[in-house]
Amino acid sequence: MNSAISAPSIDDLKLSARELRNDLSAMGTEISHSEALERIARDQGFKDWNALSASARRTEPACPVSQGDRVSGRYLGQRFMATVKDVQFLEMPGRFRVTFHFDEPVDVVTFSSFSSLRQRVSCTLNADGRTAQKTSNGEPHLVLD
């Protein structure tokens, strides 16, 4: 399992502000702790300390799989075993673009007259290991065990 990449903690950011104050003080420039926090926020690319601290407190769901993991589940209602080939973190929190390589191809057609086998599938997973997209019977396209 994989964890999302996290921003520095509030404690780490406040420590950086204290270190900035100490460094500036050693060079003869005194600033308040508030000003040090604001400078740290701007250095991190945020408008102000409030925006940075809100971002640092927000937790993002972790991706349920990592590249190279062996997984099992159901794809279009059929059991599979697969290797995770690629994981991409999407801008929408809690959504991940994942590519699977199935051990055995899965027939994606339910019509009895012909088949269409797939061995590599890419889909967008939620943090719970399911796709938001559903088949006509209401089941997610892919569900991890």
N, CA, C and O of each residue as an XYZ file, in Angstrom:
580
protein
N       0.840     -1.177      0.000
C       0.000      0.000      0.000
C       0.885      1.240      0.000
O       2.034      1.219      0.442
N       0.307      2.311     -0.510
C       1.083      3.518     -0.722
C       0.443      4.671      0.030
O      -0.782      4.732      0.133
N       1.237      5.575      0.554
C       0.724      6.779      1.187
C       0.935      7.959      0.269
O       1.900      8.018     -0.492
N       0.019      8.891      0.355
C       0.171     10.106     -0.442
C       1.363     10.898      0.080
O       1.675     10.847      1.269
N       2.016     11.619     -0.796
C       3.126     12.470     -0.404
C       2.563     13.608      0.424
O       1.600     14.256      0.015
N       3.160     13.861      1.597
C       2.584     14.862      2.477
C       3.452     16.111      2.531
O       4.662     16.073      2.305
N       2.789     17.216      2.839
C       3.470     18.501      3.017
C       4.106     18.507      4.405
O       3.801     17.645      5.230
N       4.989     19.475      4.666
C       5.561     19.565      6.008
C       4.459     19.763      7.051
O       3.427     20.374      6.771
N       4.691     19.243      8.244
C       3.705     19.395      9.317
C       3.730     20.828      9.841
O       4.662     21.586      9.573
N       2.695     21.180     10.587
C       2.624     22.501     11.223
C       3.827     22.687     12.147
O       4.430     23.760     12.169
N       4.175     21.659     12.903
C       5.325     21.763     13.805
C       6.612     22.023     13.027
O       7.438     22.833     13.447
N       6.790     21.331     11.882
C       7.991     21.552     11.056
C       8.028     22.979     10.513
O       9.087     23.606     10.472
N       6.872     23.486     10.098
C       6.810     24.843      9.561
C       7.122     25.879     10.647
O       7.835     26.850     10.394
N       6.592     25.672     11.844
C       6.872     26.593     12.950
C       8.343     26.535     13.352
O       8.933     27.558     13.700
N       8.935     25.345     13.306
C      10.362     25.211     13.582
C      11.177     25.986     12.546
O      12.157     26.647     12.889
N      10.768     25.903     11.280
C      11.452     26.660     10.225
C      11.354     28.161     10.495
O      12.317     28.896     10.274
N      10.206     28.611     10.967
C      10.039     30.037     11.278
C      10.963     30.453     12.424
O      11.569     31.523     12.378
N      11.070     29.603     13.455
C      11.986     29.909     14.571
C      13.432     29.964     14.085
O      14.197     30.846     14.476
N      13.793     29.015     13.232
C      15.160     29.004     12.702
C      15.419     30.251     11.854
O      16.506     30.824     11.911
N      14.422     30.673     11.065
C      14.561     31.892     10.268
C      14.775     33.096     11.178
O      15.650     33.921     10.917
N      13.983     33.203     12.244
C      14.138     34.317     13.190
C      15.526     34.315     13.807
O      16.160     35.363     13.920
N      16.000     33.138     14.208
C      17.334     33.038     14.827
C      18.426     33.432     13.832
O      19.355     34.158     14.185
N      18.316     32.957     12.596
C      19.319     33.286     11.569
C      19.349     34.782     11.292
O      20.420     35.383     11.208
N      18.158     35.389     11.148
C      18.099     36.828     10.883
C      18.600     37.633     12.078
O      19.266     38.656     11.919
N      18.269     37.154     13.278
C      18.719     37.835     14.490
C      20.242     37.810     14.585
O      20.863     38.788     15.002
N      20.838     36.684     14.195
C      22.302     36.570     14.212
C      22.949     37.549     13.238
O      24.108     37.928     13.406
N      22.184     37.962     12.205
C      22.701     38.932     11.222
C      22.274     40.357     11.556
O      22.537     41.289     10.796
N      21.601     40.519     12.719
C      21.230     41.854     13.162
C      19.851     42.315     12.739
O      19.524     43.488     12.919
N      19.032     41.443     12.186
C      17.680     41.810     11.775
C      16.680     41.081     12.662
O      16.644     39.851     12.707
N      15.873     41.862     13.363
C      14.858     41.281     14.246
C      13.497     41.304     13.553
O      13.079     42.333     13.022
N      12.804     40.149     13.564
C      11.431     40.088     13.054
C      10.589     39.323     14.070
O      11.108     38.555     14.879
N       9.276     39.551     14.008
C       8.370     38.849     14.922
C       8.158     37.412     14.430
O       8.453     37.076     13.283
N       7.640     36.585     15.331
C       7.337     35.210     14.948
C       6.275     35.196     13.843
O       6.335     34.377     12.926
N       5.306     36.106     13.939
C       4.260     36.204     12.907
C       4.865     36.515     11.547
O       4.488     35.903     10.548
N       5.793     37.452     11.496
C       6.444     37.795     10.219
C       7.245     36.616      9.691
O       7.285     36.381      8.483
N       7.885     35.872     10.593
C       8.635     34.684     10.154
C       7.683     33.649      9.551
O       7.999     33.032      8.534
N       6.518     33.459     10.178
C       5.525     32.525      9.629
C       5.048     32.976      8.254
O       4.900     32.157      7.347
N       4.810     34.259      8.100
C       4.366     34.795      6.803
C       5.444     34.587      5.740
O       5.131     34.234      4.603
N       6.699     34.800      6.097
C       7.793     34.593      5.138
C       7.904     33.120      4.733
O       8.112     32.805      3.561
N       7.763     32.232      5.703
C       7.806     30.799      5.396
C       6.671     30.450      4.428
O       6.869     29.690      3.479
N       5.490     31.006      4.673
C       4.344     30.738      3.795
C       4.628     31.208      2.368
O       4.375     30.475      1.412
N       5.151     32.422      2.222
C       5.472     32.942      0.878
C       6.554     32.095      0.205
O       6.487     31.830     -0.995
N       7.553     31.671      0.989
C       8.615     30.814      0.439
C       8.054     29.485     -0.072
O       8.581     28.902     -1.019
N       6.990     29.021      0.562
C       6.356     27.763      0.155
C       5.346     27.964     -0.988
O       4.732     27.007     -1.459
N       5.184     29.224     -1.424
C       4.292     29.518     -2.538
C       2.855     29.818     -2.153
O       1.961     29.771     -2.998
N       2.625     30.127     -0.880
C       1.274     30.436     -0.419
C       1.127     31.933     -0.188
O       2.107     32.650      0.015
N      -0.127     32.389     -0.223
C      -0.429     33.807     -0.046
C      -0.055     34.287      1.348
O       0.507     35.368      1.517
N      -0.379     33.462      2.350
C      -0.103     33.846      3.736
C      -0.061     32.604      4.623
O      -0.279     31.482      4.164
N       0.226     32.836      5.909
C       0.334     31.727      6.854
C      -0.971     30.963      6.980
O      -0.949     29.738      7.095
N      -2.104     31.643      6.963
C      -3.395     30.956      7.097
C      -3.599     29.944      5.972
O      -4.062     28.830      6.213
N      -3.257     30.329      4.758
C      -3.414     29.409      3.619
C      -2.471     28.214      3.752
O      -2.868     27.078      3.492
N      -1.231     28.466      4.152
C      -0.264     27.372      4.317
C      -0.680     26.432      5.440
O      -0.636     25.213      5.275
N      -1.080     26.980      6.568
C      -1.437     26.109      7.692
C      -2.690     25.287      7.378
O      -2.795     24.137      7.807
N      -3.632     25.858      6.641
C      -4.818     25.089      6.237
C      -4.413     23.948      5.310
O      -4.925     22.835      5.430
N      -3.496     24.222      4.390
C      -3.026     23.185      3.477
C      -2.280     22.091      4.230
O      -2.443     20.910      3.924
N      -1.474     22.463      5.196
C      -0.694     21.485      5.960
C      -1.583     20.612      6.834
O      -1.228     19.471      7.132
N      -2.732     21.134      7.248
C      -3.642     20.361      8.097
C      -4.539     19.422      7.299
O      -5.081     18.462      7.847
N      -4.694     19.696      6.015
C      -5.574     18.869      5.174
C      -4.872     17.535      4.904
O      -3.696     17.502      4.540
N      -5.594     16.463      5.083
C      -5.035     15.143      4.791
C      -5.675     14.594      3.522
O      -6.886     14.688      3.324
N      -4.855     14.035      2.692
C      -5.314     13.434      1.450
C      -5.399     11.923      1.625
O      -4.542     11.327      2.276
N      -6.419     11.303      1.054
C      -6.488      9.844      1.134
C      -5.309      9.217      0.399
O      -4.835      9.744     -0.608
N      -4.853      8.106      0.906
C      -3.742      7.393      0.284
C      -4.254      6.505     -0.846
O      -5.383      6.015     -0.806
N      -3.410      6.307     -1.848
C      -3.740      5.395     -2.938
C      -3.741      3.973     -2.387
O      -2.851      3.617     -1.614
N      -4.719      3.152     -2.766
C      -4.798      1.801     -2.216
C      -3.738      0.848     -2.769
O      -3.574     -0.248     -2.232
N      -3.010      1.229     -3.828
C      -1.992      0.359     -4.424
C      -0.750      1.164     -4.785
O      -0.789      2.391     -4.882
N       0.354      0.445     -4.980
C       1.607      1.043     -5.436
C       2.081      0.292     -6.671
O       1.704     -0.858     -6.895
N       2.904      0.948     -7.461
C       3.462      0.308     -8.635
C       4.200     -0.963     -8.217
O       4.983     -0.957     -7.268
N       3.936     -2.058     -8.945
C       4.570     -3.344     -8.654
C       3.771     -4.241     -7.733
O       4.087     -5.425     -7.611
N       2.735     -3.710     -7.074
C       1.912     -4.538     -6.186
C       1.217     -5.648     -6.960
O       0.878     -5.489     -8.132
N       1.010     -6.771     -6.289
C       0.172     -7.851     -6.813
C      -1.194     -7.680     -6.165
O      -1.296     -7.569     -4.943
N      -2.235     -7.659     -6.976
C      -3.583     -7.417     -6.470
C      -4.563     -8.415     -7.074
O      -4.277     -9.072     -8.075
N      -5.720     -8.507     -6.439
C      -6.811     -9.312     -6.974
C      -8.098     -8.518     -6.813
O      -8.165     -7.557     -6.046
N      -9.107     -8.936     -7.544
C     -10.390     -8.254     -7.461
C     -11.319     -8.718     -8.557
O     -11.208     -9.836     -9.061
N     -12.254     -7.825     -8.923
C     -13.215     -8.107     -9.996
C     -13.176     -6.971    -10.999
O     -13.204     -5.798    -10.626
N     -13.112     -7.325    -12.267
C     -13.203     -6.349    -13.355
C     -14.376     -6.749    -14.219
O     -14.400     -7.851    -14.767
N     -15.351     -5.862    -14.347
C     -16.589     -6.143    -15.078
C     -17.199     -7.468    -14.617
O     -17.691     -8.261    -15.420
N     -17.150     -7.682    -13.300
C     -17.762     -8.858    -12.696
C     -16.925    -10.120    -12.754
O     -17.362    -11.164    -12.268
N     -15.736    -10.057    -13.333
C     -14.903    -11.251    -13.466
C     -13.685    -11.160    -12.552
O     -13.063    -10.103    -12.441
N     -13.350    -12.261    -11.905
C     -12.205    -12.307    -10.998
C     -10.906    -12.112    -11.777
O     -10.793    -12.535    -12.927
N      -9.927    -11.466    -11.136
C      -8.612    -11.311    -11.762
C      -7.522    -11.291    -10.710
O      -7.761    -10.998     -9.539
N      -6.316    -11.610    -11.160
C      -5.065    -11.395    -10.436
C      -4.249    -10.518    -11.368
O      -4.240    -10.747    -12.577
N      -3.555     -9.505    -10.822
C      -2.852     -8.560    -11.686
C      -1.645     -7.960    -10.977
O      -1.489     -8.061     -9.760
N      -0.803     -7.335    -11.786
C       0.316     -6.539    -11.309
C       0.007     -5.081    -11.612
O      -0.449     -4.757    -12.709
N       0.252     -4.204    -10.653
C       0.047     -2.770    -10.869
C       1.248     -2.255    -11.662
O       2.383     -2.317    -11.188
N       0.995     -1.748    -12.862
C       2.056     -1.264    -13.738
C       2.354      0.216    -13.550
O       3.500      0.636    -13.704
N       1.337      1.018    -13.219
C       1.539      2.460    -13.098
C       0.496      3.050    -12.167
O      -0.652      2.605    -12.144
N       0.900      4.057    -11.398
C      -0.014      4.808    -10.531
C       0.263      6.276    -10.745
O       1.411      6.712    -10.660
N      -0.784      7.050    -11.023
C      -0.667      8.498    -11.175
C      -1.632      9.156    -10.195
O      -2.803      8.784    -10.112
N      -1.125     10.135     -9.459
C      -1.962     10.882     -8.527
C      -2.639     11.993     -9.313
O      -1.966     12.801     -9.952
N      -3.961     12.038     -9.270
C      -4.720     13.038    -10.011
C      -4.947     14.267     -9.141
O      -4.829     14.210     -7.917
N      -5.274     15.375     -9.791
C      -5.507     16.617     -9.041
C      -6.709     16.518     -8.123
O      -6.737     17.152     -7.068
N      -7.696     15.738     -8.507
C      -8.867     15.570     -7.649
C      -8.467     14.685     -6.460
O      -8.077     13.535     -6.661
N      -8.555     15.195     -5.240
C      -8.139     14.420     -4.067
C      -8.862     13.078     -3.988
O     -10.066     12.986     -4.227
N      -8.105     12.047     -3.649
C      -8.703     10.729     -3.482
C      -8.950      9.972     -4.765
O      -9.615      8.937     -4.749
N      -8.427     10.464     -5.886
C      -8.569      9.773     -7.171
C      -7.193      9.475     -7.736
O      -6.293     10.313     -7.688
N      -7.037      8.264     -8.275
C      -5.749      7.802     -8.760
C      -5.943      7.061    -10.076
O      -6.833      6.217    -10.188
N      -5.120      7.368    -11.070
C      -5.149      6.668    -12.361
C      -4.202      5.481    -12.237
O      -3.003      5.660    -12.021
N      -4.736      4.266    -12.372
C      -3.963      3.056    -12.142
C      -4.041      2.164    -13.376
O      -5.110      1.987    -13.961
N      -2.893      1.605    -13.766
C      -2.841      0.648    -14.878
C      -2.513     -0.724    -14.307
O      -1.549     -0.887    -13.559
N      -3.334     -1.711    -14.673
C      -3.176     -3.088    -14.228
C      -2.808     -3.963    -15.414
O      -3.275     -3.738    -16.531
N      -1.967     -4.967    -15.169
C      -1.696     -6.004    -16.168
C      -2.207     -7.305    -15.563
O      -1.637     -7.827    -14.606
N      -3.307     -7.827    -16.145
C      -3.923     -9.048    -15.633
C      -3.062    -10.259    -15.979
O      -2.468    -10.322    -17.056
N      -3.000    -11.218    -15.057
C      -2.279    -12.469    -15.325
C      -2.916    -13.196    -16.509
O      -2.222    -13.688    -17.399
N      -4.228    -13.255    -16.503
C      -4.992    -13.879    -17.590
C      -5.933    -12.830    -18.176
O      -6.576    -12.097    -17.424
N      -6.026    -12.744    -19.517
C      -6.933    -11.750    -20.109
C      -8.373    -11.944    -19.633
O      -8.813    -13.062    -19.367
N      -9.088    -10.832    -19.535
C     -10.492    -10.839    -19.112
C     -11.352    -10.493    -20.320
O     -11.050     -9.556    -21.060
N     -12.430    -11.259    -20.515
C     -13.358    -10.989    -21.610
C     -14.275     -9.849    -21.176
O     -15.000     -9.974    -20.189
N     -14.243     -8.735    -21.916
C     -15.029     -7.565    -21.540
C     -16.397     -7.533    -22.218
O     -17.155     -6.577    -22.050
N     -16.712     -8.577    -22.984
C     -17.994     -8.661    -23.688
C     -18.820     -9.758    -23.047
O     -18.326    -10.865    -22.832
N     -20.067     -9.461    -22.743
C     -20.944    -10.472    -22.140
C     -21.783    -11.191    -23.192
O     -22.481    -12.154    -22.876
N     -21.721    -10.732    -24.428
C     -22.473    -11.354    -25.513
C     -21.843    -12.691    -25.867
O     -20.621    -12.765    -25.997
N     -22.623    -13.745    -26.027
C     -22.088    -15.091    -26.209
C     -21.500    -15.345    -27.598
O     -20.754    -16.309    -27.772
N     -21.813    -14.512    -28.587
C     -21.364    -14.770    -29.955
C     -19.910    -14.378    -30.220
O     -19.311    -14.873    -31.175
N     -19.334    -13.509    -29.404
C     -17.935    -13.128    -29.624
C     -17.303    -12.676    -28.315
O     -17.978    -12.473    -27.306
N     -15.995    -12.527    -28.367
C     -15.231    -12.130    -27.189
C     -14.330    -10.953    -27.527
O     -13.982    -10.723    -28.685
N     -13.967    -10.223    -26.499
C     -12.970     -9.173    -26.610
C     -12.144     -9.227    -25.324
O     -12.591     -8.801    -24.259
N     -10.931     -9.760    -25.452
C     -10.091     -9.981    -24.280
C      -9.195     -8.779    -24.011
O      -8.631     -8.183    -24.929
N      -9.079     -8.440    -22.741
C      -8.172     -7.371    -22.325
C      -7.241     -7.909    -21.252
O      -7.657     -8.613    -20.332
N      -5.956     -7.555    -21.399
C      -5.000     -7.961    -20.381
C      -4.430     -6.754    -19.634
O      -3.945     -6.889    -18.511
N      -4.489     -5.585    -20.255
C      -4.005     -4.363    -19.609
C      -5.161     -3.375    -19.553
O      -5.795     -3.077    -20.565
N      -5.422     -2.873    -18.347
C      -6.554     -1.978    -18.131
C      -6.093     -0.800    -17.294
O      -5.383     -0.971    -16.302
N      -6.499      0.397    -17.697
C      -6.276      1.608    -16.904
C      -7.629      2.129    -16.449
O      -8.597      2.131    -17.209
N      -7.683      2.568    -15.208
C      -8.937      3.101    -14.679
C      -8.626      4.116    -13.585
O      -7.492      4.213    -13.114
N      -9.641      4.865    -13.192
C      -9.517      5.830    -12.110
C     -10.119      5.209    -10.860
O     -11.318      4.940    -10.801
N      -9.269      4.984     -9.857
C      -9.709      4.392     -8.598
C      -9.923      5.458     -7.540
O      -9.253      6.490     -7.530
N     -10.866      5.194     -6.655
C     -11.034      5.978     -5.439
C     -10.105      5.394     -4.384
O      -9.505      4.342     -4.605
N      -9.979      6.056     -3.254
C      -9.118      5.580     -2.178
C      -9.593      4.240     -1.616
O      -8.820      3.528     -0.976
N     -10.865      3.895     -1.852
C     -11.385      2.614     -1.356
C     -11.155      1.459     -2.332
O     -11.633      0.350     -2.093
N     -10.423      1.702     -3.440
C     -10.097      0.632     -4.381
C     -11.215      0.262     -5.325
O     -11.298     -0.876     -5.786
N     -12.077      1.222     -5.614
C     -13.194      1.004     -6.544
C     -13.215      2.116     -7.575
O     -12.734      3.221     -7.321
N     -13.773      1.820     -8.738
C     -13.988      2.869     -9.729
C     -15.319      3.551     -9.456
O     -16.253      2.931     -8.946
N     -15.397      4.818     -9.796
C     -16.677      5.531     -9.690
C     -17.592      5.111    -10.838
O     -18.814      5.110    -10.691
N     -17.003      4.755    -11.978
C     -17.782      4.324    -13.139
C     -18.410      2.966    -12.838
O     -17.787      2.086    -12.244
N     -19.652      2.828    -13.263
C     -20.386      1.595    -12.976
C     -20.955      0.996    -14.253
O     -21.181      1.693    -15.243
N     -21.180     -0.299    -14.206
C     -21.830     -0.991    -15.316
C     -23.335     -0.719    -15.247
O     -23.813     -0.076    -14.313
N     -24.060     -1.204    -16.223
C     -25.504     -0.948    -16.269
C     -26.251     -1.576    -15.090
O     -27.364     -1.157    -14.772
N     -25.648     -2.578    -14.439
C     -26.300     -3.191    -13.265
C     -25.903     -2.497    -11.961
O     -26.279     -2.955    -10.881
N     -25.138     -1.382    -12.048
C     -24.784     -0.596    -10.878
C     -23.516     -1.023    -10.159
O     -23.169     -0.435     -9.135
N     -22.815     -2.029    -10.667
C     -21.566     -2.474    -10.050
C     -20.406     -1.640    -10.580
O     -20.390     -1.295    -11.761
N     -19.425     -1.308     -9.724
C     -18.237     -0.595    -10.229
C     -17.533     -1.423    -11.294
O     -17.559     -2.652    -11.246
N     -16.900     -0.749    -12.262
C     -16.149     -1.468    -13.297
C     -15.078     -2.350    -12.675
O     -14.911     -3.506    -13.064
N     -14.351     -1.797    -11.702
C     -13.264     -2.547    -11.074
C     -13.357     -2.385     -9.563
O     -13.590     -1.286     -9.058
N     -13.170     -3.494     -8.845
C     -13.172     -3.507     -7.388
C     -11.984     -4.349     -6.932
O     -11.843     -5.504     -7.333
N     -11.137     -3.767     -6.096
C     -10.018     -4.517     -5.528
C     -10.472     -5.252     -4.269
O     -11.344     -4.781     -3.539
N      -9.866     -6.413     -4.031
C     -10.159     -7.176     -2.788
C      -9.517     -6.494     -1.607
O      -9.640     -6.968     -0.478
